[in-house]
C-alpha atoms as a PDB file:
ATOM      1  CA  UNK A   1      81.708  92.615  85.478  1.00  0.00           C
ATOM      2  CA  UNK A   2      81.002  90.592  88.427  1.00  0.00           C
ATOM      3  CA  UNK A   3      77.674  90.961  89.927  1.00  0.00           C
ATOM      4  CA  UNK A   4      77.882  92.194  93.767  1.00  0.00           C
ATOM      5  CA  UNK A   5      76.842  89.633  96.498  1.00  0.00           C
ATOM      6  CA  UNK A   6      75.039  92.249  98.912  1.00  0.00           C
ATOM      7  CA  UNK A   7      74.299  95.656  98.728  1.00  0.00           C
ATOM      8  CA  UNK A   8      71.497  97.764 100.188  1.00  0.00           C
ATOM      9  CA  UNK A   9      70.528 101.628 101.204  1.00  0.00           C
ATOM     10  CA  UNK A  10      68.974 102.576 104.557  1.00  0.00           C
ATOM     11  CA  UNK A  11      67.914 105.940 106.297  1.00  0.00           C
ATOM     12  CA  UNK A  12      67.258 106.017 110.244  1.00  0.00           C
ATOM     13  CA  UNK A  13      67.303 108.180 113.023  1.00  0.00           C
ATOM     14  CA  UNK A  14      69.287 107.496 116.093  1.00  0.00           C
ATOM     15  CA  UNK A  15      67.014 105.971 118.387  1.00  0.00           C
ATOM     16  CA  UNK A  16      64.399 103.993 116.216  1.00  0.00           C
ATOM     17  CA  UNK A  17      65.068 100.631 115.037  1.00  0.00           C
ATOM     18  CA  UNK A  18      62.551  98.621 113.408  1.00  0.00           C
ATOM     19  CA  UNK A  19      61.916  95.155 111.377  1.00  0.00           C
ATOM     20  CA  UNK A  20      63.013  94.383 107.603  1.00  0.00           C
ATOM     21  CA  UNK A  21      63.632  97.079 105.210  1.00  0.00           C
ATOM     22  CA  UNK A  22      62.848  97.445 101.553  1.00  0.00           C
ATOM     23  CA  UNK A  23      65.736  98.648  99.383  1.00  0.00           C
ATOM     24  CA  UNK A  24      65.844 102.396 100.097  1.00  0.00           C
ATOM     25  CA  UNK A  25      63.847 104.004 102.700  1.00  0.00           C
ATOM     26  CA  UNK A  26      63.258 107.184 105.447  1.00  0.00           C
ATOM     27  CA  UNK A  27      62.716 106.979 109.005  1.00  0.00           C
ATOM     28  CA  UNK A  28      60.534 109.458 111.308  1.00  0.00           C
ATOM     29  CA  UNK A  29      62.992 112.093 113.968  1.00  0.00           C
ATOM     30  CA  UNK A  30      63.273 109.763 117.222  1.00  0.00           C
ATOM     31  CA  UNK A  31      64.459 111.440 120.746  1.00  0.00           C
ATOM     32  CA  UNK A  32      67.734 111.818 121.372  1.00  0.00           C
ATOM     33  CA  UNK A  33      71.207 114.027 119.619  1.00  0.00           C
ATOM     34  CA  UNK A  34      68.954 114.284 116.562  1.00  0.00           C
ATOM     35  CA  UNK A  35      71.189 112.578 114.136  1.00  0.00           C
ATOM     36  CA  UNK A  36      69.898 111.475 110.855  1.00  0.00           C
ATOM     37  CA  UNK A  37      71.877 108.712 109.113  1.00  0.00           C
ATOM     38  CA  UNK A  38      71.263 107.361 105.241  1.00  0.00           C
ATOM     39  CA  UNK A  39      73.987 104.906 104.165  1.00  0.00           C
ATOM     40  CA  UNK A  40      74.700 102.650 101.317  1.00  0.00           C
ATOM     41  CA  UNK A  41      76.796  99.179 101.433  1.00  0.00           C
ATOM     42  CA  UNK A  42      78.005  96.600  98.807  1.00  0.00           C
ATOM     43  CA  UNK A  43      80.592  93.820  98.241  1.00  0.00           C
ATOM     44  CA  UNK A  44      81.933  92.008  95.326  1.00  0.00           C
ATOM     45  CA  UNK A  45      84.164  89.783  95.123  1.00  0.00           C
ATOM     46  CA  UNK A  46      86.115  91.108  92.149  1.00  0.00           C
ATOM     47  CA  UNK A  47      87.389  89.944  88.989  1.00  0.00           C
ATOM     48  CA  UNK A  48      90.297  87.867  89.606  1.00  0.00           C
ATOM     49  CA  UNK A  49      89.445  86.019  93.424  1.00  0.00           C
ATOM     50  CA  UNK A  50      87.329  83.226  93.663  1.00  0.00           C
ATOM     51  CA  UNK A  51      86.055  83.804  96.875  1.00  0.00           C
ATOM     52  CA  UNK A  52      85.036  86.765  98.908  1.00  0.00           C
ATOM     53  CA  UNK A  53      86.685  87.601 102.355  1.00  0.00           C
ATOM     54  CA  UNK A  54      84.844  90.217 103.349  1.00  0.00           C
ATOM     55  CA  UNK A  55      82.587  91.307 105.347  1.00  0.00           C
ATOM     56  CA  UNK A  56      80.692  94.438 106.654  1.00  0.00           C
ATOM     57  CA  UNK A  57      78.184  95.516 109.397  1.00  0.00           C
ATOM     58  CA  UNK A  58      75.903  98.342 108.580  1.00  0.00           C
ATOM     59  CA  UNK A  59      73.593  98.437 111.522  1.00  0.00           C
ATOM     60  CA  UNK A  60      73.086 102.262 112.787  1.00  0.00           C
ATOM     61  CA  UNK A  61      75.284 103.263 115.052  1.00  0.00           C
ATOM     62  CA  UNK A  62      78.018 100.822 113.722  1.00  0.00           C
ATOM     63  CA  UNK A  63      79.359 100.857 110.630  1.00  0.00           C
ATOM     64  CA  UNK A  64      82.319  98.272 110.142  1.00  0.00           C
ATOM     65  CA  UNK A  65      84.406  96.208 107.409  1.00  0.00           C
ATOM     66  CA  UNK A  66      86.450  93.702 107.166  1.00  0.00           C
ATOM     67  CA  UNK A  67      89.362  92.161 104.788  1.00  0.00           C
ATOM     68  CA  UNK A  68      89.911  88.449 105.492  1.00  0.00           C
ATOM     69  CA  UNK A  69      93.145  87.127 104.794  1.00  0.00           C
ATOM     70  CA  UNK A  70      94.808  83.631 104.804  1.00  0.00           C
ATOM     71  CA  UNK A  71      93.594  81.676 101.977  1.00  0.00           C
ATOM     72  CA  UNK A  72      90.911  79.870 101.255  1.00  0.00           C
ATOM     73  CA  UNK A  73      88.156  79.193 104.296  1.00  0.00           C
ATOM     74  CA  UNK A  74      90.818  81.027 106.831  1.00  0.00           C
ATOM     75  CA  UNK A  75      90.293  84.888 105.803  1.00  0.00           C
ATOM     76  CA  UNK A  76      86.576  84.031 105.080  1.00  0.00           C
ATOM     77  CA  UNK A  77      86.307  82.951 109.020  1.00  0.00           C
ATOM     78  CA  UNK A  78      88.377  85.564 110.294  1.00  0.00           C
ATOM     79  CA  UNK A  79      86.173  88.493 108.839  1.00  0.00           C
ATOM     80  CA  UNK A  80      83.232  86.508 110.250  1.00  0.00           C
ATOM     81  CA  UNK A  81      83.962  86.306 113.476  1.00  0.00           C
ATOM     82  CA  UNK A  82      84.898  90.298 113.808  1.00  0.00           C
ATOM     83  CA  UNK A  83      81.491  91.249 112.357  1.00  0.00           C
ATOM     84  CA  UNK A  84      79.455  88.610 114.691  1.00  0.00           C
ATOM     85  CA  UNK A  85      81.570  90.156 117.922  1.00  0.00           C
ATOM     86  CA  UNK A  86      80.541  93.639 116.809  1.00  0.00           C
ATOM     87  CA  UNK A  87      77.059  92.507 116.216  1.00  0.00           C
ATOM     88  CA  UNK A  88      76.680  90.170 119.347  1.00  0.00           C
ATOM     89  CA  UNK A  89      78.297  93.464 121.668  1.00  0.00           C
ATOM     90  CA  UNK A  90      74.647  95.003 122.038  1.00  0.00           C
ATOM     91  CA  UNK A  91      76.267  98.005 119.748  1.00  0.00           C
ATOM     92  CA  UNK A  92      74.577  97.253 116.779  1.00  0.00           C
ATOM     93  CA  UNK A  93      70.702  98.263 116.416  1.00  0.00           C
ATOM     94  CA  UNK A  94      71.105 100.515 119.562  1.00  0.00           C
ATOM     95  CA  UNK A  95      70.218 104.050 120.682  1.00  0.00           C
ATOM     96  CA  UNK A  96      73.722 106.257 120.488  1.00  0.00           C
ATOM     97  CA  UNK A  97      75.481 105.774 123.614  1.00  0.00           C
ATOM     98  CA  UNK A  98      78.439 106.872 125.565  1.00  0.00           C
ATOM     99  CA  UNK A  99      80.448 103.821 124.342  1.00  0.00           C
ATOM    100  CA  UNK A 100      84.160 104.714 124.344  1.00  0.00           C
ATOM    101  CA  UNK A 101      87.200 103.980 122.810  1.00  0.00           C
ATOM    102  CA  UNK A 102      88.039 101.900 125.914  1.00  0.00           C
ATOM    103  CA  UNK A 103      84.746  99.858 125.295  1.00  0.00           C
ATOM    104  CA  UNK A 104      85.179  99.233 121.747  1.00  0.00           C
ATOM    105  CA  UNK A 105      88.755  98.228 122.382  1.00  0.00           C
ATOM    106  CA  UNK A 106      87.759  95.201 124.739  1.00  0.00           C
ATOM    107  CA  UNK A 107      84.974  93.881 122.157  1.00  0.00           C
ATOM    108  CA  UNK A 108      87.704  94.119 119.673  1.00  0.00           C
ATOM    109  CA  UNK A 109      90.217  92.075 121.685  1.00  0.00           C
ATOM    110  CA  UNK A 110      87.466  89.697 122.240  1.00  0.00           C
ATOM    111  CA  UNK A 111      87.154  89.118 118.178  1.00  0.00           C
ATOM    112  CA  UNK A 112      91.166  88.634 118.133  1.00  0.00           C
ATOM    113  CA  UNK A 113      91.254  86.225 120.423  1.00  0.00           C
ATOM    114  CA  UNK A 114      88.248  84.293 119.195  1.00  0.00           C
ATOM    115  CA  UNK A 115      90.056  84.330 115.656  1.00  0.00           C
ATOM    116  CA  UNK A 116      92.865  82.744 117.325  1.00  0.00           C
ATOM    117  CA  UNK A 117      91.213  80.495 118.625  1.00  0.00           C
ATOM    118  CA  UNK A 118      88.916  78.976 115.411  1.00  0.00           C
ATOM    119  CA  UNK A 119      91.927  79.638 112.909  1.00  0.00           C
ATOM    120  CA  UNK A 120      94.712  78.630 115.193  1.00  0.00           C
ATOM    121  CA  UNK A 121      96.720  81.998 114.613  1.00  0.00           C
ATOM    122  CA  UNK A 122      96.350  80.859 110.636  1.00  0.00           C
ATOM    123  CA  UNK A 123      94.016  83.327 109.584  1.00  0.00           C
ATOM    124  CA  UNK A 124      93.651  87.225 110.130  1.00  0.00           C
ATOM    125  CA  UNK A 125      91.883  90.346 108.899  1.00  0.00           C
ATOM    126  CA  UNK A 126      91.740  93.702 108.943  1.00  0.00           C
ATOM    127  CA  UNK A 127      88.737  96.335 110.546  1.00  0.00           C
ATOM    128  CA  UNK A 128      88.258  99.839 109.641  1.00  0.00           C
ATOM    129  CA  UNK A 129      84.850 100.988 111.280  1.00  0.00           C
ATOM    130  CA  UNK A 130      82.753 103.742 112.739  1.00  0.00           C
ATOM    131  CA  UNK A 131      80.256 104.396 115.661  1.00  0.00           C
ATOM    132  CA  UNK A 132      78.219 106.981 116.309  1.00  0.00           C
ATOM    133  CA  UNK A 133      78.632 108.419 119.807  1.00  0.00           C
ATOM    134  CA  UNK A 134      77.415 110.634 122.416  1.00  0.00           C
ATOM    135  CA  UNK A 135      80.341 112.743 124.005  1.00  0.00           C
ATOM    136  CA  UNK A 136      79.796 115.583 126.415  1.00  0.00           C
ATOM    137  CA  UNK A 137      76.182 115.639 125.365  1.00  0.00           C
ATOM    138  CA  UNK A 138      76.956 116.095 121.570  1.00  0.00           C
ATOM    139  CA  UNK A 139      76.823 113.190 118.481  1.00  0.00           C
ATOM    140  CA  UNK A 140      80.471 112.300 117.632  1.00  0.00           C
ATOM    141  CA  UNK A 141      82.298 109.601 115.164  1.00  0.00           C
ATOM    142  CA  UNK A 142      84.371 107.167 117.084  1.00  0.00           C
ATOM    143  CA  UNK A 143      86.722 105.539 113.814  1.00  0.00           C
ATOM    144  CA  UNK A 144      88.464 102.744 114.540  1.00  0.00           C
ATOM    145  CA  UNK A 145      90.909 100.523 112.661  1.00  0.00           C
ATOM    146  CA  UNK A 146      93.628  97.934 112.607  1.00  0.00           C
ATOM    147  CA  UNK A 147      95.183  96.899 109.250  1.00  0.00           C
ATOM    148  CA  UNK A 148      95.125  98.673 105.730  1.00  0.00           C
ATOM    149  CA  UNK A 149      91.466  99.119 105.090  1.00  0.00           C
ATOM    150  CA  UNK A 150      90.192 102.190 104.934  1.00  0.00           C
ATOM    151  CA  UNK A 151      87.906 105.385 106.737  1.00  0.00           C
ATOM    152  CA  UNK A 152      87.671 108.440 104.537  1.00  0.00           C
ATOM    153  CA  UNK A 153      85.432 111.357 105.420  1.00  0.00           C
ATOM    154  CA  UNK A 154      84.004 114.258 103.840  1.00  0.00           C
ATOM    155  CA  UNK A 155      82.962 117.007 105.816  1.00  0.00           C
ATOM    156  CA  UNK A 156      82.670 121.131 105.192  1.00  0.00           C
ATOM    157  CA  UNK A 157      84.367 120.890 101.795  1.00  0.00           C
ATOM    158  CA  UNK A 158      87.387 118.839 102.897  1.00  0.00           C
ATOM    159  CA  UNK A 159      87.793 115.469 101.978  1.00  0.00           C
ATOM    160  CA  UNK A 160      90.487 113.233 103.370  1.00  0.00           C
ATOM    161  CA  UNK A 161      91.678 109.645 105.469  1.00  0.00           C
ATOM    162  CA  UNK A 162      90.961 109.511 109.287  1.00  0.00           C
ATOM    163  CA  UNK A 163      92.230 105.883 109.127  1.00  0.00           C
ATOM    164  CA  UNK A 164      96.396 104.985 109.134  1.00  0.00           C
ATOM    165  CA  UNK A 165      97.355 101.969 107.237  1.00  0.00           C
ATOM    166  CA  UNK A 166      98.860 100.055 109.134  1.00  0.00           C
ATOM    167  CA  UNK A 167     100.955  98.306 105.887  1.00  0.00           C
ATOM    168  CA  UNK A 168     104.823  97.853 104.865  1.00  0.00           C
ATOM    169  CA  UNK A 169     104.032 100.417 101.798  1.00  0.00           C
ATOM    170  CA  UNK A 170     102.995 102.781 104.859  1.00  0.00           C
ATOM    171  CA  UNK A 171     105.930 102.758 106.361  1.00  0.00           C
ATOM    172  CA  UNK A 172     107.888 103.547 103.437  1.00  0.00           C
ATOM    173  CA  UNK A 173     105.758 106.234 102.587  1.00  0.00           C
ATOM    174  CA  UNK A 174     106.141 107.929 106.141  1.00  0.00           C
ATOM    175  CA  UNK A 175     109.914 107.457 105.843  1.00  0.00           C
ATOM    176  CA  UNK A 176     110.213 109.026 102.234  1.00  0.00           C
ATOM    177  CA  UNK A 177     111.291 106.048 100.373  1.00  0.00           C
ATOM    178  CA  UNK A 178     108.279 105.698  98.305  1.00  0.00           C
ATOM    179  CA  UNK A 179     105.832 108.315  96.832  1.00  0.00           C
ATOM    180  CA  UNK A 180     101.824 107.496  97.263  1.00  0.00           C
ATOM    181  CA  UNK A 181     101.777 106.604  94.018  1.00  0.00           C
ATOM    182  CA  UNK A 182     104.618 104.051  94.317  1.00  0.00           C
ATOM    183  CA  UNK A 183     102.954 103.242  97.032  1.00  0.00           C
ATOM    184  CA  UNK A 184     100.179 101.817  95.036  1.00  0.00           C
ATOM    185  CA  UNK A 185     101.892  99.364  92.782  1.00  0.00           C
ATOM    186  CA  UNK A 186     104.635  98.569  94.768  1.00  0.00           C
ATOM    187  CA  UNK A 187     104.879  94.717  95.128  1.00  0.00           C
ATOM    188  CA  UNK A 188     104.911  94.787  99.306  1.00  0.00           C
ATOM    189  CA  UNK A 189     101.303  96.562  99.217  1.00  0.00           C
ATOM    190  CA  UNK A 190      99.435  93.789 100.479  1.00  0.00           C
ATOM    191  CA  UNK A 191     101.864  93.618 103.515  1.00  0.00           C
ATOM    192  CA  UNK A 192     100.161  94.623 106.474  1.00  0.00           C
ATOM    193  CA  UNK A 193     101.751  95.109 109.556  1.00  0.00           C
ATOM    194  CA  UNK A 194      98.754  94.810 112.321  1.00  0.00           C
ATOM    195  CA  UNK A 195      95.568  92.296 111.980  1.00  0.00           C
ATOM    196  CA  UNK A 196      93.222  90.507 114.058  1.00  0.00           C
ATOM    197  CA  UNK A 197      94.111  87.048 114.677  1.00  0.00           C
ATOM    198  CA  UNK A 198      97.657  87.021 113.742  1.00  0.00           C
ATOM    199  CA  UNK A 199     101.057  87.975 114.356  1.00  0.00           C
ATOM    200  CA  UNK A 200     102.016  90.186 117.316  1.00  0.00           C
ATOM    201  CA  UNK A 201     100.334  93.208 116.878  1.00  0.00           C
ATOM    202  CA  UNK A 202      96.466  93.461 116.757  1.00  0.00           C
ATOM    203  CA  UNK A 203      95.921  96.877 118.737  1.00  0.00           C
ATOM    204  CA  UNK A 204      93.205  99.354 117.173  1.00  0.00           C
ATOM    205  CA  UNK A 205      93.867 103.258 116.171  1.00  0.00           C
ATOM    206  CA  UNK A 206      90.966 105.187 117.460  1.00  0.00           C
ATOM    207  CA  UNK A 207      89.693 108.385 116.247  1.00  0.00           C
ATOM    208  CA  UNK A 208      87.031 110.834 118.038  1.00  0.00           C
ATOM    209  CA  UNK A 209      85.730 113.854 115.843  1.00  0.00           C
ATOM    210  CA  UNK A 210      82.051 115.814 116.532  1.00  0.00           C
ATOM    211  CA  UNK A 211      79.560 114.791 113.866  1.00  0.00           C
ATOM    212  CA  UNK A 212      78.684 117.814 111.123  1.00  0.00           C
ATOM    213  CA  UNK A 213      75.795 118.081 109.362  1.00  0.00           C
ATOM    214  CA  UNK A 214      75.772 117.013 105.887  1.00  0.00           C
ATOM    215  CA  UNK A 215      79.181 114.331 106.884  1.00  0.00           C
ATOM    216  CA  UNK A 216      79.726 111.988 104.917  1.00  0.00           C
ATOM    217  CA  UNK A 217      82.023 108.812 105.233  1.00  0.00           C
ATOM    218  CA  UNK A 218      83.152 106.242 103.307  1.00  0.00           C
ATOM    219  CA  UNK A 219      84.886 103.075 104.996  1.00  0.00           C
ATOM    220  CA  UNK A 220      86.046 100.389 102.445  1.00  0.00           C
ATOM    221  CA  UNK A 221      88.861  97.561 101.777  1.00  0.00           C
ATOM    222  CA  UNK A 222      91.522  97.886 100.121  1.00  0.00           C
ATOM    223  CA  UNK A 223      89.991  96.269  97.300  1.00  0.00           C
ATOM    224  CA  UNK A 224      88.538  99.799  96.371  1.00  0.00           C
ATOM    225  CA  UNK A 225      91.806 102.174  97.762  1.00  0.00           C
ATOM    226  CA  UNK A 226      93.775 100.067  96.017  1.00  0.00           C
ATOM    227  CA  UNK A 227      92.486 100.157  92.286  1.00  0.00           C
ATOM    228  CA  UNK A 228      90.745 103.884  92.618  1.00  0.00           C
ATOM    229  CA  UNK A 229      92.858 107.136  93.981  1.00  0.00           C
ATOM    230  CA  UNK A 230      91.833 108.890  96.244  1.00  0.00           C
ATOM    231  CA  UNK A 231      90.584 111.935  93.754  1.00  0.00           C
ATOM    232  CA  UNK A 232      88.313 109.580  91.840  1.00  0.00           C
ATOM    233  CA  UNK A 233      87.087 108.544  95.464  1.00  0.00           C
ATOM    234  CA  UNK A 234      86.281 111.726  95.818  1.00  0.00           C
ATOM    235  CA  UNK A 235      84.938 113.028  92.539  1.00  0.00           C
ATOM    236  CA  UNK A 236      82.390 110.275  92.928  1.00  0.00           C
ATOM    237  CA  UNK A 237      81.410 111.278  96.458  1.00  0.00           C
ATOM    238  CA  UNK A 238      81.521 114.766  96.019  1.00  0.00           C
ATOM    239  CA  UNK A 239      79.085 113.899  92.663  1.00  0.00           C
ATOM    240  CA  UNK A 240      76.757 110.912  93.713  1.00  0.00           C
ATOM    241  CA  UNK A 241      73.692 112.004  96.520  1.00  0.00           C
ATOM    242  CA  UNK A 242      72.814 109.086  97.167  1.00  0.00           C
ATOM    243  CA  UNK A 243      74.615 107.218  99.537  1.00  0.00           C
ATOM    244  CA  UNK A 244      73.736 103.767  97.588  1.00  0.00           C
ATOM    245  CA  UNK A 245      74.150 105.120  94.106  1.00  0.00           C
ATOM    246  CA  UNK A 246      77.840 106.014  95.528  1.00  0.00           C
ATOM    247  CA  UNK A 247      78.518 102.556  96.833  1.00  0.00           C
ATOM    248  CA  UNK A 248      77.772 101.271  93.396  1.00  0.00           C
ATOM    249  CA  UNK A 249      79.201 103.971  91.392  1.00  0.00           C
ATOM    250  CA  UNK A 250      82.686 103.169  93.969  1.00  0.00           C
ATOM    251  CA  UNK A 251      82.125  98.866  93.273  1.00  0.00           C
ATOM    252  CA  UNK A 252      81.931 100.159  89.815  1.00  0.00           C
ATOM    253  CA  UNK A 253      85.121 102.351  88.929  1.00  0.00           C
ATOM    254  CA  UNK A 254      87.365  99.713  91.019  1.00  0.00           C
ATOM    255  CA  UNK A 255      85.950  96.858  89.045  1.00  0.00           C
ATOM    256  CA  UNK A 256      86.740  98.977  85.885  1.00  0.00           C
ATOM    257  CA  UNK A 257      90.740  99.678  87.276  1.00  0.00           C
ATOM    258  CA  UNK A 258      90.800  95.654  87.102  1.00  0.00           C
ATOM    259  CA  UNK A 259      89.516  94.303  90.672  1.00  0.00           C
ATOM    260  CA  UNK A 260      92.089  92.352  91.793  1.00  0.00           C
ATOM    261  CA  UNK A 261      90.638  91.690  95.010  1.00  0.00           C
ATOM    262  CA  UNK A 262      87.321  91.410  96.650  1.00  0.00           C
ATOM    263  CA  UNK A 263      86.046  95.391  97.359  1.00  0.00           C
ATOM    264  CA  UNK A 264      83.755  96.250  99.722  1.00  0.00           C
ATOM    265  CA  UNK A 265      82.010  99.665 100.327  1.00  0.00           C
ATOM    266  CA  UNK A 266      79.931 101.598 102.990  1.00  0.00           C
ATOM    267  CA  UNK A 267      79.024 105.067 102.634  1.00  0.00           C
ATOM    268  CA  UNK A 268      77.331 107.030 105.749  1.00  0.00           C
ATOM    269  CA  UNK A 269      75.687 110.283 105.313  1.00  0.00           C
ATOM    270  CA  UNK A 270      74.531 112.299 108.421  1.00  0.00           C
ATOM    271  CA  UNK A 271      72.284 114.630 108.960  1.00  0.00           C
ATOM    272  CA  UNK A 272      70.092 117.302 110.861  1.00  0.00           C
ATOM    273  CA  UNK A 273      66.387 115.899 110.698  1.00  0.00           C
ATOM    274  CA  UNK A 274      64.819 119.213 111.901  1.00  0.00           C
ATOM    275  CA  UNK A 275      66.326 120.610 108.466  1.00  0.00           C
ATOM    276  CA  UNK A 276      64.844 120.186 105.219  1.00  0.00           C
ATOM    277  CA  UNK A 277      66.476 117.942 102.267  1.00  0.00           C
ATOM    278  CA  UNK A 278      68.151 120.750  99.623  1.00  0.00           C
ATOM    279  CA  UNK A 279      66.500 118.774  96.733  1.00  0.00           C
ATOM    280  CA  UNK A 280      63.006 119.661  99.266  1.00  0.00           C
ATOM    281  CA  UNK A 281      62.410 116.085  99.167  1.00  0.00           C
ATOM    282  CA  UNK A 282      59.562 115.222 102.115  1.00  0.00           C
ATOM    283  CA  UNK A 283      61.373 112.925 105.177  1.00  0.00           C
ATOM    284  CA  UNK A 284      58.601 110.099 105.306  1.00  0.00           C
ATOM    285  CA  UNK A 285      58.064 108.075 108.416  1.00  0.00           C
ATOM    286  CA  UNK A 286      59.392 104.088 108.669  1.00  0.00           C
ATOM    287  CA  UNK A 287      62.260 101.854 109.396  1.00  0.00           C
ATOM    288  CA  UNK A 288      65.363 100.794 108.908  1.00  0.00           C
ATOM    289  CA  UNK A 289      66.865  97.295 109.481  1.00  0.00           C
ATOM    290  CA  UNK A 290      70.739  97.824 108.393  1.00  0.00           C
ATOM    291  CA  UNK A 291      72.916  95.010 106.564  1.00  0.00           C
ATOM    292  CA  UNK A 292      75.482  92.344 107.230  1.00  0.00           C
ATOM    293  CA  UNK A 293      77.551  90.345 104.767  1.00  0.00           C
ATOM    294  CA  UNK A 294      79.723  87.777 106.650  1.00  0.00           C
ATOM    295  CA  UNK A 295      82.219  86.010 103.828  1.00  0.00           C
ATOM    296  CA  UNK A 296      81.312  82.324 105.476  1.00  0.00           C
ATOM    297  CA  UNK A 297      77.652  82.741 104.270  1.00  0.00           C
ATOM    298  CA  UNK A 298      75.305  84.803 106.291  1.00  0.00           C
ATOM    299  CA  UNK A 299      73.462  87.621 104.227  1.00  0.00           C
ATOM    300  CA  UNK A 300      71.355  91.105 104.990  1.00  0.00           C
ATOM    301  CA  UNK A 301      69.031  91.692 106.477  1.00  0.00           C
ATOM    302  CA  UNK A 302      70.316  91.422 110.251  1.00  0.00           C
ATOM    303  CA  UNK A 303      67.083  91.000 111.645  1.00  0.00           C
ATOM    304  CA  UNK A 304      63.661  89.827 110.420  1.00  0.00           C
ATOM    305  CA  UNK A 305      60.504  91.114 112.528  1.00  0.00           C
END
């Protein structure tokens, strides 16, 4: 088993941000919708790439990853460059806003065409992501995605994929020609059919659903979806609290399946802070600092006090 190259757990209110953060800790209620988040994020590169193209943002209220593609040095740079645009936007670390889909869709065009730009259309990657909200005075998930990784979300017993893939296998599957299970070893699965930074077609899906307490989400790269159904997914988030033990236990079982490409994994728990943990654990007072993994070298976490 490889060992992962970053992972990390955090807890914060909307609202407070803070300096560096040990592995797993609890922030104090801050004004504001009154959301509490806790989330969990790791990346490995797997057992049969040399390199890892990934990369993730975990900074409260955006939660992002990204699959690099092209080839040595090209996917690495691609993935890079979306996570520093969504970092350098003034999203990341901030109080929940009124940012819409509009918004996010410029900063994303802005990551395209710097791809372009440093890869010379060569290099591309896909983004599956998440932001916490404010819409008509009320905490909501803005999802967002272009390409074939992956946002998942579990929420008042139902458990199920907010994001499209945006993949040849997709297509098939939405035509009838291929079962979801065909779907997964079919030899055109890798074949995506929108990315940042490449070919014709880079426009994001957006999703906007109200935030429930006790929601849980789960965005990852195909890396995981791809060697793990979606019921094992599941099983593991309907079975793991933690939101870090679930990352691990998710890096873990794909890993296991064979890894055949670098996985990456956020999970995002939210929650009322007014109301008390079920296990009647205490909510302590302190900070959060969130993570980053960018596949050309930069490391968690984001900040430093």
């Amino acid at each position: 088993m490889s060992e992962p190259r970053a992972n990390g757990s955090h807890a914060v209110d909307i609202g407070h941000t803070s300096g560096p953060a040990p592995r797993q800790q609890d922030a104090g209620t801050a004004p504001g919708l009154g959301v509490r988040l806790t989330y969990g994020f790791g990346t490995d590169r797997g057992l049969r790439r040399e390199l890892n193209e990934d990369s993730f943002l975990a900074v409260e209220p955006i939660f992002a990853v990204a699959d690099g593609m092209g080839g040595h040095e090209a996917g690495e740079v691609a993935s890079s460059v979306v996570v520093r645009t969504l970092e350098a936007s003034g999203i990341a670390g901030a109080p929940m806003s009124k940012l819409t889909a509009a918004d996010l869709e410029d900063i994303i065009q802005q990551a395209d065409q710097r791809i372009r730009s440093e890869a010379g259309g060569q290099a591309g990657t896909t983004l599956t992501g998440v932001v916490l909200v404010e819409e008509s005075g009320a905490p909501a998930w803005l999802f967002f995605n272009v390409g074939d990784s992956r946002a998942y979300r579990s929420s008042s017993g139902t458990f199920g994929q907010i994001s499209v893939d945006h993949s040849e296998v997709q297509e098939l599957v939405d035509l009838g020609s291929i079962t979801e299970d065909e779907a997964r070893t079919h030899h055109r699965r890798h074949v995506v059919t929108r990315a940042l930074g490449t070919g014709d077609d880079a426009d994001p899906d957006f999703w906007l659903m109200p935030v429930e307490d006790r929601d849980r989400i789960l965005l990852c790269s195909d890396g995981l979806s791809g060697e793990v159904t979606d019921e094992d997914i599941h099983t593991i988030l309907d079975t793991v609290r933690d939101p870090q033990e679930a990352c691990d236990a998710l890096i873990a079982a794909a890993l296991r399946s064979g890894a055949r490409d670098n996985v990456t994994v956020i999970v995002v728990d939210a929650s009322d802070p007014d109301v008390s943990d079920p296990a009647g654990d205490v909510q302590r007072p302190g900070a959060a600092a969130g993570g980053r993994f960018t596949a050309d070298g930069d490391r968690w976490p984001v900040s430093e006090a």
